[in-house]
Amino acid sequence: MKYKSTRGGVSGIGFIDAVLMGLADDGGLLVPESIPQVGEETLRQWRGLSYPELALEVLSLFIGDEIPRPELKALLDASYGTFRDPEVTPLVRLREDLAVLELFHGPTFAFKDVALQFLGQLYAYIARKTGSVIHILGATSGDTGASAIEGVRGKEGIRICVLHPDGKVSRVQELQMTTVNDANVLNLAVDGTFDDCQRIIKELFADVEFKRSYHLRAINSINIARLLAQTVYYFYAALKLTGEGAAAPRFSVPTGNFGDIFAGYLAERMGLAVGKLILATNENNILERFVREGVYRPGEFRSTHSPSMDIQVASNFERFLYYLYEEDAAAVSAFMARLKTDGEIAIPADKRAAVQGIFDAYGVQNQECLDAIRECHASTGYLLDPHTACGVAAAERLAKGELTVALATAHPAKFDESIRLTGIGQTFPPAISGLFDKSRHVTRADGSEEAVKAELLRFF
Ligand SMILES: *Cc1c(COP(=O)(O)O)cnc(C)c1O
């Protein structure tokens, strides 16, 4: 499989080069040259595969023979061998019409591990094959950083620097990142919001010369490998349910950067039968407004109980726009230029109807999120984390009665500050409670590209 950019300036590059490039050199995002199609017969054969076996089948379609199958299998077995649940992403039925897909059984208790354990293995594989050092640079609203660091800490041939917004990540998220004391890890606490961190990263990656001379690599969901790895659990859950005779389920997806839900869209485009994809946001609801009104307009940043979704500029949105406009790179380039000058993108009514045929959207207010946690706990005994609660609340709001899979993107222990507001007590898993007495390793930086670059030059 070859990869190309949403802005038309890059094409014909292989999977490994696409992983290494991260953001495309023309400023766009990389996508496969064609979306592999999976027929009914193949889907039937995939039913009953274990998670790593299914991942091998799905990812082979996007990687081809660039990584020999036995080697890819070894990478996937290593990636998912770190998960605490033998099913990797177990499906828990809460009600006849509601199941949660627990994506948080990896090392850092958030769904980011599903993709980043694999990406860590992939980078180590590439470093071994090429004998070069890989410098990873990323921004995090909390979960990506911890997960990426966990994916590569101590690994030969890799150095990683992660920016997080100082004081705007949860206590556990901060501890998961900053208690790591491996020499190949640098944590930068940046004065600003996640959007500032992401902007700085994008600027540094857009500096092609800097990127080349330091072999800078991305871990954010601008990296195509992450999205591809995430398509797997949509297949896993849908095949499991339809195998039991259920109708094609809806998926409710707590959304920030449009990464996870884009993976669901991709799975659907590959041929997986799914119902509506429910785009659940919090009070930072620009994507909800896009689905409802056809206008994408980043606005004022709000701090909420679901900080990993406190995002205004959704970096994967461009990938969706590209498919909405039938892979028209010129149209996407024009839209992205307009976003820069006018601060918004508006699509016409026919396109809005197309969007609404795929997605339903709902923005969950802070109080509603806490109420959803309380209600679910009272009626089922199941404790939702605040992100998952946004997904559940959105699903309940939009169409009760239809079978829905709510993606459980984090373990509630990661967000105890918010859970405590509901009056519900929880016991932390030992891997989390053990973090509190460890010493911390973090460097502060003001919110400018120069300050971050200076720290990077010192570290690399
Ligand atoms: C990252 C994250 C999200 C949002 O995922 P996107 O791919 O950015 O849409 C939701 N919930 C949790 C817990 C996360 O860590």
Short mmCIF file of C-alpha atoms and ligand atoms in Angstrom, two decimals:
data_model
loop_
_atom_site.label_atom_id
_atom_site.label_comp_id
_atom_site.label_asym_id
_atom_site.label_seq_id
_atom_site.Cartn_x
_atom_site.Cartn_y
_atom_site.Cartn_z
CA MET A 1 0.00 0.00 0.00
CA LYS A 2 1.23 3.47 -0.87
CA TYR A 3 0.34 6.71 0.91
CA LYS A 4 -0.45 10.23 -0.26
CA SER A 5 -1.15 13.64 1.26
CA THR A 6 -4.56 15.28 1.64
CA ARG A 7 -3.03 18.36 -0.01
CA GLY A 8 -1.67 16.60 -3.08
CA GLY A 9 2.03 17.42 -2.61
CA VAL A 10 3.17 13.95 -1.51
CA SER A 11 2.28 10.61 -3.08
CA GLY A 12 3.58 7.11 -3.73
CA ILE A 13 5.40 6.68 -0.41
CA GLY A 14 5.45 3.39 1.47
CA PHE A 15 3.95 2.61 4.87
CA ILE A 16 7.19 2.99 6.83
CA ASP A 17 7.97 6.30 5.17
CA ALA A 18 4.44 7.45 5.94
CA VAL A 19 4.90 6.52 9.60
CA LEU A 20 8.24 8.33 9.70
CA MET A 21 6.91 11.42 7.90
CA GLY A 22 4.03 11.96 10.38
CA LEU A 23 2.71 15.29 9.10
CA ALA A 24 3.07 15.28 5.31
CA ASP A 25 5.87 17.47 3.96
CA ASP A 26 3.29 19.67 2.20
CA GLY A 27 1.53 20.40 5.50
CA GLY A 28 -1.30 17.93 4.83
CA LEU A 29 -2.05 14.56 6.38
CA LEU A 30 -1.17 11.17 4.94
CA VAL A 31 -3.85 8.73 3.86
CA PRO A 32 -3.71 5.41 1.98
CA GLU A 33 -3.81 5.73 -1.81
CA SER A 34 -6.91 3.57 -1.77
CA ILE A 35 -9.05 2.24 1.04
CA PRO A 36 -8.78 -1.56 1.16
CA GLN A 37 -12.15 -3.27 0.75
CA VAL A 38 -13.16 -6.15 2.97
CA GLY A 39 -15.95 -8.39 1.69
CA GLU A 40 -18.60 -10.39 3.53
CA GLU A 41 -16.66 -13.63 3.17
CA THR A 42 -13.49 -12.15 4.71
CA LEU A 43 -15.48 -10.65 7.56
CA ARG A 44 -16.97 -14.06 8.27
CA GLN A 45 -13.48 -15.54 8.38
CA TRP A 46 -12.31 -12.83 10.76
CA ARG A 47 -15.05 -13.59 13.23
CA GLY A 48 -13.60 -15.48 16.18
CA LEU A 49 -10.02 -14.34 15.66
CA SER A 50 -8.17 -13.18 18.76
CA TYR A 51 -7.41 -9.46 18.96
CA PRO A 52 -3.75 -9.75 17.82
CA GLU A 53 -4.80 -12.12 15.00
CA LEU A 54 -7.45 -9.68 13.83
CA ALA A 55 -4.96 -6.81 14.06
CA LEU A 56 -2.58 -8.79 11.86
CA GLU A 57 -5.27 -9.25 9.18
CA VAL A 58 -6.44 -5.63 9.22
CA LEU A 59 -2.99 -4.05 9.35
CA SER A 60 -1.59 -6.35 6.65
CA LEU A 61 -4.04 -4.70 4.25
CA PHE A 62 -2.41 -1.32 4.92
CA ILE A 63 1.20 -2.48 5.17
CA GLY A 64 1.40 -5.08 2.40
CA ASP A 65 4.72 -6.90 2.26
CA GLU A 66 6.76 -3.96 3.52
CA ILE A 67 6.97 -5.68 6.89
CA PRO A 68 7.11 -9.47 6.41
CA ARG A 69 4.07 -11.11 7.98
CA PRO A 70 5.96 -13.08 10.70
CA GLU A 71 7.70 -9.87 11.79
CA LEU A 72 4.45 -7.90 11.83
CA LYS A 73 2.89 -10.69 13.87
CA ALA A 74 5.73 -10.48 16.39
CA LEU A 75 5.28 -6.69 16.68
CA LEU A 76 1.55 -7.06 17.26
CA ASP A 77 1.95 -9.90 19.77
CA ALA A 78 4.43 -7.75 21.71
CA SER A 79 2.13 -4.71 21.50
CA TYR A 80 -0.95 -6.45 22.86
CA GLY A 81 0.92 -8.76 25.22
CA THR A 82 1.24 -5.78 27.59
CA PHE A 83 -2.55 -5.56 28.06
CA ARG A 84 -4.00 -6.74 31.35
CA ASP A 85 -7.09 -8.34 29.80
CA PRO A 86 -6.67 -11.49 27.68
CA GLU A 87 -9.31 -10.15 25.28
CA VAL A 88 -7.31 -6.88 24.95
CA THR A 89 -10.50 -4.83 24.34
CA PRO A 90 -13.35 -6.67 26.10
CA LEU A 91 -16.94 -5.75 25.41
CA VAL A 92 -19.09 -5.34 28.52
CA ARG A 93 -22.85 -5.44 28.10
CA LEU A 94 -24.50 -2.93 30.44
CA ARG A 95 -28.00 -3.22 29.02
CA GLU A 96 -29.81 -4.88 26.16
CA ASP A 97 -29.13 -1.81 24.00
CA LEU A 98 -25.82 -0.61 25.48
CA ALA A 99 -22.34 -2.14 25.61
CA VAL A 100 -19.06 -0.51 26.51
CA LEU A 101 -15.92 -1.47 24.65
CA GLU A 102 -13.18 -1.25 27.27
CA LEU A 103 -10.14 0.14 25.53
CA PHE A 104 -8.22 0.97 28.72
CA HIS A 105 -6.47 -2.27 29.68
CA GLY A 106 -3.06 -1.18 28.40
CA PRO A 107 -0.15 0.08 30.54
CA THR A 108 -1.47 3.67 31.02
CA PHE A 109 -5.19 2.89 31.43
CA ALA A 110 -6.36 4.85 28.37
CA PHE A 111 -7.27 3.81 24.85
CA LYS A 112 -4.20 5.55 23.42
CA ASP A 113 -2.20 2.44 24.40
CA VAL A 114 -3.98 0.39 21.72
CA ALA A 115 -2.23 2.41 19.02
CA LEU A 116 0.87 3.61 20.86
CA GLN A 117 2.07 0.24 22.09
CA PHE A 118 2.09 -0.71 18.41
CA LEU A 119 3.71 2.53 17.26
CA GLY A 120 6.44 2.11 19.93
CA GLN A 121 7.15 -1.39 18.63
CA LEU A 122 7.11 -0.08 15.08
CA TYR A 123 9.62 2.68 15.82
CA ALA A 124 11.93 0.25 17.61
CA TYR A 125 11.66 -2.10 14.60
CA ILE A 126 12.52 0.73 12.19
CA ALA A 127 15.46 1.89 14.38
CA ARG A 128 16.80 -1.69 14.40
CA LYS A 129 16.36 -2.13 10.64
CA THR A 130 17.90 1.19 9.65
CA GLY A 131 20.43 1.55 12.45
CA SER A 132 19.36 5.19 12.93
CA VAL A 133 18.23 7.12 15.99
CA ILE A 134 14.58 8.17 16.10
CA HIS A 135 13.64 11.41 17.83
CA ILE A 136 9.98 11.51 18.76
CA LEU A 137 8.20 14.78 19.42
CA GLY A 138 4.61 14.98 20.58
CA ALA A 139 2.00 17.12 22.28
CA THR A 140 -0.52 15.74 24.72
CA SER A 141 -3.71 16.73 26.45
CA GLY A 142 -2.71 14.04 28.94
CA ASP A 143 -3.21 10.50 27.73
CA THR A 144 -1.12 10.44 24.55
CA GLY A 145 2.01 11.57 26.37
CA ALA A 146 1.85 8.95 29.09
CA SER A 147 1.01 6.29 26.55
CA ALA A 148 3.73 7.27 24.06
CA ILE A 149 6.35 7.45 26.79
CA GLU A 150 5.30 4.03 28.03
CA GLY A 151 5.53 2.73 24.46
CA VAL A 152 9.19 3.70 24.00
CA ARG A 153 10.83 4.29 27.41
CA GLY A 154 14.19 2.61 27.65
CA LYS A 155 14.03 1.43 24.02
CA GLU A 156 17.30 1.41 22.10
CA GLY A 157 17.65 4.01 19.31
CA ILE A 158 14.69 6.18 20.40
CA ARG A 159 14.44 9.51 22.25
CA ILE A 160 11.13 11.10 23.09
CA CYS A 161 10.04 14.61 24.07
CA VAL A 162 6.43 15.27 25.06
CA LEU A 163 4.81 18.67 25.61
CA HIS A 164 1.86 18.95 27.96
CA PRO A 165 -0.08 22.05 29.05
CA ASP A 166 1.18 22.89 32.53
CA GLY A 167 -1.53 22.30 35.16
CA LYS A 168 -4.17 21.29 32.60
CA VAL A 169 -3.81 17.52 32.74
CA SER A 170 -5.17 15.28 35.49
CA ARG A 171 -2.97 14.42 38.48
CA VAL A 172 -2.60 10.78 37.43
CA GLN A 173 -1.84 11.73 33.84
CA GLU A 174 0.87 14.10 35.04
CA LEU A 175 2.36 11.47 37.34
CA GLN A 176 2.31 8.80 34.64
CA MET A 177 4.46 11.04 32.45
CA THR A 178 6.74 12.75 34.94
CA THR A 179 7.61 9.81 37.20
CA VAL A 180 9.39 8.13 34.30
CA ASN A 181 13.12 8.38 34.85
CA ASP A 182 14.54 6.92 31.66
CA ALA A 183 17.31 8.95 30.01
CA ASN A 184 15.54 8.79 26.63
CA VAL A 185 12.48 10.70 27.92
CA LEU A 186 12.00 14.49 28.24
CA ASN A 187 8.78 15.97 29.64
CA LEU A 188 8.11 19.65 28.87
CA ALA A 189 5.38 21.41 30.88
CA VAL A 190 4.31 24.27 28.62
CA ASP A 191 2.70 27.50 29.71
CA GLY A 192 -0.55 27.38 27.68
CA THR A 193 -3.30 25.03 26.51
CA PHE A 194 -3.12 21.79 24.56
CA ASP A 195 -3.89 23.75 21.38
CA ASP A 196 -0.75 25.83 22.04
CA CYS A 197 1.31 22.65 22.46
CA GLN A 198 -0.13 21.22 19.27
CA ARG A 199 0.51 24.44 17.34
CA ILE A 200 4.17 24.48 18.46
CA ILE A 201 4.61 20.88 17.37
CA LYS A 202 3.00 21.58 14.02
CA GLU A 203 5.33 24.55 13.49
CA LEU A 204 8.38 22.49 14.36
CA PHE A 205 7.30 19.69 12.03
CA ALA A 206 6.58 22.21 9.28
CA ASP A 207 10.24 23.33 9.54
CA VAL A 208 11.30 20.62 7.11
CA GLU A 209 15.00 21.29 7.54
CA PHE A 210 14.83 21.02 11.34
CA LYS A 211 12.68 17.92 11.02
CA ARG A 212 15.15 16.29 8.61
CA SER A 213 18.32 17.11 10.48
CA TYR A 214 16.94 15.74 13.76
CA HIS A 215 14.90 12.89 12.22
CA LEU A 216 11.85 14.21 14.09
CA ARG A 217 8.99 11.73 14.32
CA ALA A 218 5.40 12.18 15.39
CA ILE A 219 3.25 10.27 17.84
CA ASN A 220 0.14 12.41 17.65
CA SER A 221 -2.84 11.06 15.80
CA ILE A 222 -1.63 12.95 12.75
CA ASN A 223 0.41 9.73 12.44
CA ILE A 224 -1.49 7.39 10.14
CA ALA A 225 -0.27 4.26 11.97
CA ARG A 226 -2.30 5.22 15.01
CA LEU A 227 -5.55 5.48 13.11
CA LEU A 228 -4.98 2.22 11.29
CA ALA A 229 -4.33 0.41 14.58
CA GLN A 230 -7.56 1.88 15.95
CA THR A 231 -9.74 0.56 13.14
CA VAL A 232 -9.14 -2.93 14.55
CA TYR A 233 -11.36 -2.61 17.61
CA TYR A 234 -14.31 -1.42 15.54
CA PHE A 235 -14.06 -4.69 13.61
CA TYR A 236 -13.55 -6.63 16.82
CA ALA A 237 -16.65 -5.24 18.53
CA ALA A 238 -18.95 -5.25 15.52
CA LEU A 239 -18.00 -8.81 14.50
CA LYS A 240 -18.55 -10.02 18.01
CA LEU A 241 -22.03 -8.49 18.26
CA THR A 242 -23.22 -9.40 14.79
CA GLY A 243 -21.83 -12.92 15.36
CA GLU A 244 -24.25 -13.14 18.27
CA GLY A 245 -27.08 -12.19 15.92
CA ALA A 246 -27.28 -8.49 16.73
CA ALA A 247 -27.82 -5.75 14.14
CA ALA A 248 -24.90 -3.57 13.07
CA PRO A 249 -24.25 -1.44 16.16
CA ARG A 250 -23.91 2.30 16.45
CA PHE A 251 -20.65 3.46 17.98
CA SER A 252 -20.54 6.36 20.37
CA VAL A 253 -17.11 7.93 20.40
CA PRO A 254 -15.79 10.55 22.83
CA THR A 255 -14.03 12.88 20.43
CA GLY A 256 -11.29 15.48 20.67
CA ASN A 257 -8.86 15.37 17.77
CA PHE A 258 -11.24 13.43 15.50
CA GLY A 259 -8.76 10.53 15.54
CA ASP A 260 -10.68 7.72 17.15
CA ILE A 261 -13.91 8.48 15.32
CA PHE A 262 -12.04 8.79 12.03
CA ALA A 263 -10.79 5.24 12.59
CA GLY A 264 -14.45 4.19 12.87
CA TYR A 265 -15.25 6.01 9.65
CA LEU A 266 -12.35 4.25 7.95
CA ALA A 267 -13.57 0.84 9.18
CA GLU A 268 -16.98 1.64 7.71
CA ARG A 269 -15.42 2.70 4.40
CA MET A 270 -13.54 -0.62 4.35
CA GLY A 271 -16.85 -2.45 4.37
CA LEU A 272 -17.73 -2.98 8.03
CA ALA A 273 -21.46 -2.56 8.60
CA VAL A 274 -22.03 -0.06 11.38
CA GLY A 275 -24.92 2.15 12.37
CA LYS A 276 -24.44 5.86 12.96
CA LEU A 277 -21.15 7.02 14.39
CA ILE A 278 -22.04 9.22 17.34
CA LEU A 279 -19.62 12.05 17.76
CA ALA A 280 -19.66 12.91 21.46
CA THR A 281 -17.93 16.08 22.54
CA ASN A 282 -17.80 18.05 25.76
CA GLU A 283 -18.27 21.82 26.07
CA ASN A 284 -15.55 22.26 23.46
CA ASN A 285 -18.16 21.37 20.90
CA ILE A 286 -16.85 22.65 17.58
CA LEU A 287 -17.24 19.22 15.98
CA GLU A 288 -20.81 18.93 17.18
CA ARG A 289 -21.52 22.28 15.52
CA PHE A 290 -19.85 21.08 12.35
CA VAL A 291 -22.14 18.06 12.14
CA ARG A 292 -25.27 20.03 12.99
CA GLU A 293 -24.62 23.28 11.14
CA GLY A 294 -21.91 22.50 8.59
CA VAL A 295 -19.58 25.13 10.02
CA TYR A 296 -16.21 24.29 11.52
CA ARG A 297 -15.11 27.20 13.66
CA PRO A 298 -12.62 26.76 16.51
CA GLY A 299 -13.63 29.04 19.37
CA GLU A 300 -12.94 29.69 23.02
CA PHE A 301 -11.15 26.95 24.99
CA ARG A 302 -13.10 25.48 27.93
CA SER A 303 -11.67 23.33 30.75
CA THR A 304 -13.97 20.37 31.41
CA HIS A 305 -14.11 17.07 33.32
CA SER A 306 -12.86 15.31 30.19
CA PRO A 307 -9.54 17.11 29.59
CA SER A 308 -8.38 14.74 26.85
CA MET A 309 -11.20 16.16 24.74
CA ASP A 310 -10.49 19.81 25.59
CA ILE A 311 -9.47 20.55 22.04
CA GLN A 312 -10.60 23.24 19.65
CA VAL A 313 -8.51 22.47 16.58
CA ALA A 314 -9.12 18.84 15.66
CA SER A 315 -6.05 17.79 13.73
CA ASN A 316 -7.66 14.81 11.97
CA PHE A 317 -10.59 16.79 10.70
CA GLU A 318 -8.69 17.44 7.47
CA ARG A 319 -8.63 13.72 6.75
CA PHE A 320 -12.39 13.54 6.92
CA LEU A 321 -12.79 16.65 4.79
CA TYR A 322 -10.61 14.98 2.19
CA TYR A 323 -12.99 12.03 1.90
CA LEU A 324 -16.06 14.23 2.12
CA TYR A 325 -14.73 15.98 -0.99
CA GLU A 326 -14.01 12.68 -2.76
CA GLU A 327 -10.23 12.90 -2.33
CA ASP A 328 -9.98 16.33 -3.93
CA ALA A 329 -6.64 17.67 -2.64
CA ALA A 330 -7.15 21.08 -4.25
CA ALA A 331 -10.47 21.57 -2.45
CA VAL A 332 -8.89 20.55 0.87
CA SER A 333 -5.94 22.91 0.36
CA ALA A 334 -8.35 25.75 -0.36
CA PHE A 335 -10.40 24.95 2.76
CA MET A 336 -7.33 24.82 4.99
CA ALA A 337 -6.09 28.13 3.59
CA ARG A 338 -9.51 29.65 4.28
CA LEU A 339 -9.47 28.29 7.82
CA LYS A 340 -6.22 30.15 8.37
CA THR A 341 -7.47 33.46 6.98
CA ASP A 342 -11.16 33.42 8.01
CA GLY A 343 -10.97 31.22 11.11
CA GLU A 344 -13.70 28.91 9.81
CA ILE A 345 -14.79 26.46 7.16
CA ALA A 346 -18.39 26.23 5.94
CA ILE A 347 -19.71 23.42 3.74
CA PRO A 348 -22.82 23.57 1.55
CA ALA A 349 -26.14 21.89 2.39
CA ASP A 350 -25.59 18.76 0.25
CA LYS A 351 -22.30 18.06 2.00
CA ARG A 352 -23.88 18.72 5.36
CA ALA A 353 -26.52 16.13 4.56
CA ALA A 354 -23.77 13.66 3.66
CA VAL A 355 -22.06 14.33 7.00
CA GLN A 356 -25.33 13.79 8.84
CA GLY A 357 -25.80 10.49 7.05
CA ILE A 358 -22.62 9.22 8.71
CA PHE A 359 -22.53 10.99 12.06
CA ASP A 360 -24.84 12.11 14.80
CA ALA A 361 -23.38 14.57 17.27
CA TYR A 362 -23.99 15.78 20.76
CA GLY A 363 -21.98 18.06 23.08
CA VAL A 364 -22.18 17.09 26.74
CA GLN A 365 -22.18 19.84 29.36
CA ASN A 366 -20.10 19.45 32.53
CA GLN A 367 -23.06 18.80 34.81
CA GLU A 368 -24.57 16.34 32.35
CA CYS A 369 -21.30 14.41 32.32
CA LEU A 370 -21.30 14.01 36.10
CA ASP A 371 -25.00 13.09 36.04
CA ALA A 372 -24.29 10.38 33.46
CA ILE A 373 -21.59 8.88 35.70
CA ARG A 374 -23.94 8.89 38.69
CA GLU A 375 -26.90 7.49 36.77
CA CYS A 376 -24.96 4.67 35.16
CA HIS A 377 -23.37 3.74 38.47
CA ALA A 378 -26.73 3.71 40.22
CA SER A 379 -28.52 1.65 37.56
CA THR A 380 -25.78 -0.80 36.54
CA GLY A 381 -23.00 -0.56 39.17
CA TYR A 382 -20.54 0.31 36.39
CA LEU A 383 -18.23 3.30 36.91
CA LEU A 384 -17.62 5.37 33.76
CA ASP A 385 -14.69 7.72 33.38
CA PRO A 386 -15.74 11.26 32.36
CA HIS A 387 -14.76 10.78 28.69
CA THR A 388 -16.67 7.55 28.37
CA ALA A 389 -19.53 9.25 30.20
CA CYS A 390 -19.73 11.84 27.41
CA GLY A 391 -20.11 9.01 24.92
CA VAL A 392 -22.77 7.26 26.99
CA ALA A 393 -24.66 10.52 27.64
CA ALA A 394 -24.63 11.36 23.93
CA ALA A 395 -25.88 7.89 23.00
CA GLU A 396 -28.71 8.07 25.54
CA ARG A 397 -29.66 11.49 24.34
CA LEU A 398 -29.70 10.71 20.63
CA ALA A 399 -31.56 7.41 20.34
CA LYS A 400 -32.22 5.08 23.18
CA GLY A 401 -33.22 1.58 22.19
CA GLU A 402 -30.79 1.08 19.32
CA LEU A 403 -27.83 -1.17 20.09
CA THR A 404 -24.88 1.10 20.82
CA VAL A 405 -21.26 0.40 21.59
CA ALA A 406 -19.85 3.21 23.71
CA LEU A 407 -16.08 3.34 23.48
CA ALA A 408 -14.66 3.37 27.02
CA THR A 409 -11.54 5.42 26.41
CA ALA A 410 -10.10 5.61 29.92
CA HIS A 411 -10.20 3.94 33.32
CA PRO A 412 -12.02 6.08 35.91
CA ALA A 413 -8.99 6.07 38.23
CA LYS A 414 -7.24 8.43 35.81
CA PHE A 415 -9.83 11.11 36.48
CA ASP A 416 -10.62 10.76 40.15
CA GLU A 417 -10.81 14.57 40.61
CA SER A 418 -14.03 14.52 38.58
CA ILE A 419 -15.33 11.18 39.84
CA ARG A 420 -15.11 12.50 43.41
CA LEU A 421 -17.53 15.30 42.48
CA THR A 422 -20.17 12.63 41.92
CA GLY A 423 -19.72 11.38 45.48
CA ILE A 424 -18.64 7.94 44.25
CA GLY A 425 -15.53 6.47 45.84
CA GLN A 426 -13.18 4.16 43.92
CA THR A 427 -10.17 2.00 44.67
CA PHE A 428 -7.15 2.66 42.48
CA PRO A 429 -5.46 -0.19 40.65
CA PRO A 430 -1.99 -0.74 42.23
CA ALA A 431 -0.21 0.49 39.09
CA ILE A 432 -1.85 3.89 39.65
CA SER A 433 -1.69 4.17 43.45
CA GLY A 434 2.04 3.36 43.27
CA LEU A 435 2.73 6.55 41.29
CA PHE A 436 2.08 8.97 44.12
CA ASP A 437 5.37 8.51 46.04
CA LYS A 438 7.66 8.50 43.03
CA SER A 439 9.95 11.46 42.25
CA ARG A 440 9.18 13.60 39.22
CA HIS A 441 11.20 14.63 36.18
CA VAL A 442 9.87 17.60 34.25
CA THR A 443 11.18 20.79 32.59
CA ARG A 444 9.13 23.97 32.23
CA ALA A 445 8.92 26.01 28.99
CA ASP A 446 6.99 29.12 28.02
CA GLY A 447 4.47 28.73 25.22
CA SER A 448 6.72 29.73 22.33
CA GLU A 449 8.23 27.70 19.53
CA GLU A 450 11.70 29.14 20.33
CA ALA A 451 11.64 28.06 23.98
CA VAL A 452 10.61 24.54 23.04
CA LYS A 453 13.18 24.35 20.25
CA ALA A 454 15.93 25.41 22.67
CA GLU A 455 15.01 22.61 25.09
CA LEU A 456 14.91 20.12 22.25
CA LEU A 457 18.33 21.10 20.98
CA ARG A 458 19.71 20.56 24.49
CA PHE A 459 18.04 17.14 24.76
CA PHE A 460 18.74 15.65 21.31
C1 LIG B 1 -7.51 11.14 23.40
C2 LIG B 1 -8.74 10.80 24.16
C3 LIG B 1 -10.01 11.02 23.61
C4 LIG B 1 -10.21 11.68 22.26
O1 LIG B 1 -9.72 10.92 21.21
P1 LIG B 1 -9.45 11.61 19.78
O2 LIG B 1 -8.80 10.54 18.97
O3 LIG B 1 -8.53 12.77 20.05
O4 LIG B 1 -10.74 12.04 19.25
C5 LIG B 1 -11.10 10.60 24.34
N1 LIG B 1 -10.96 10.04 25.55
C6 LIG B 1 -9.77 9.83 26.12
C7 LIG B 1 -9.70 9.23 27.48
C8 LIG B 1 -8.61 10.19 25.44
O5 LIG B 1 -7.42 9.97 25.99
#
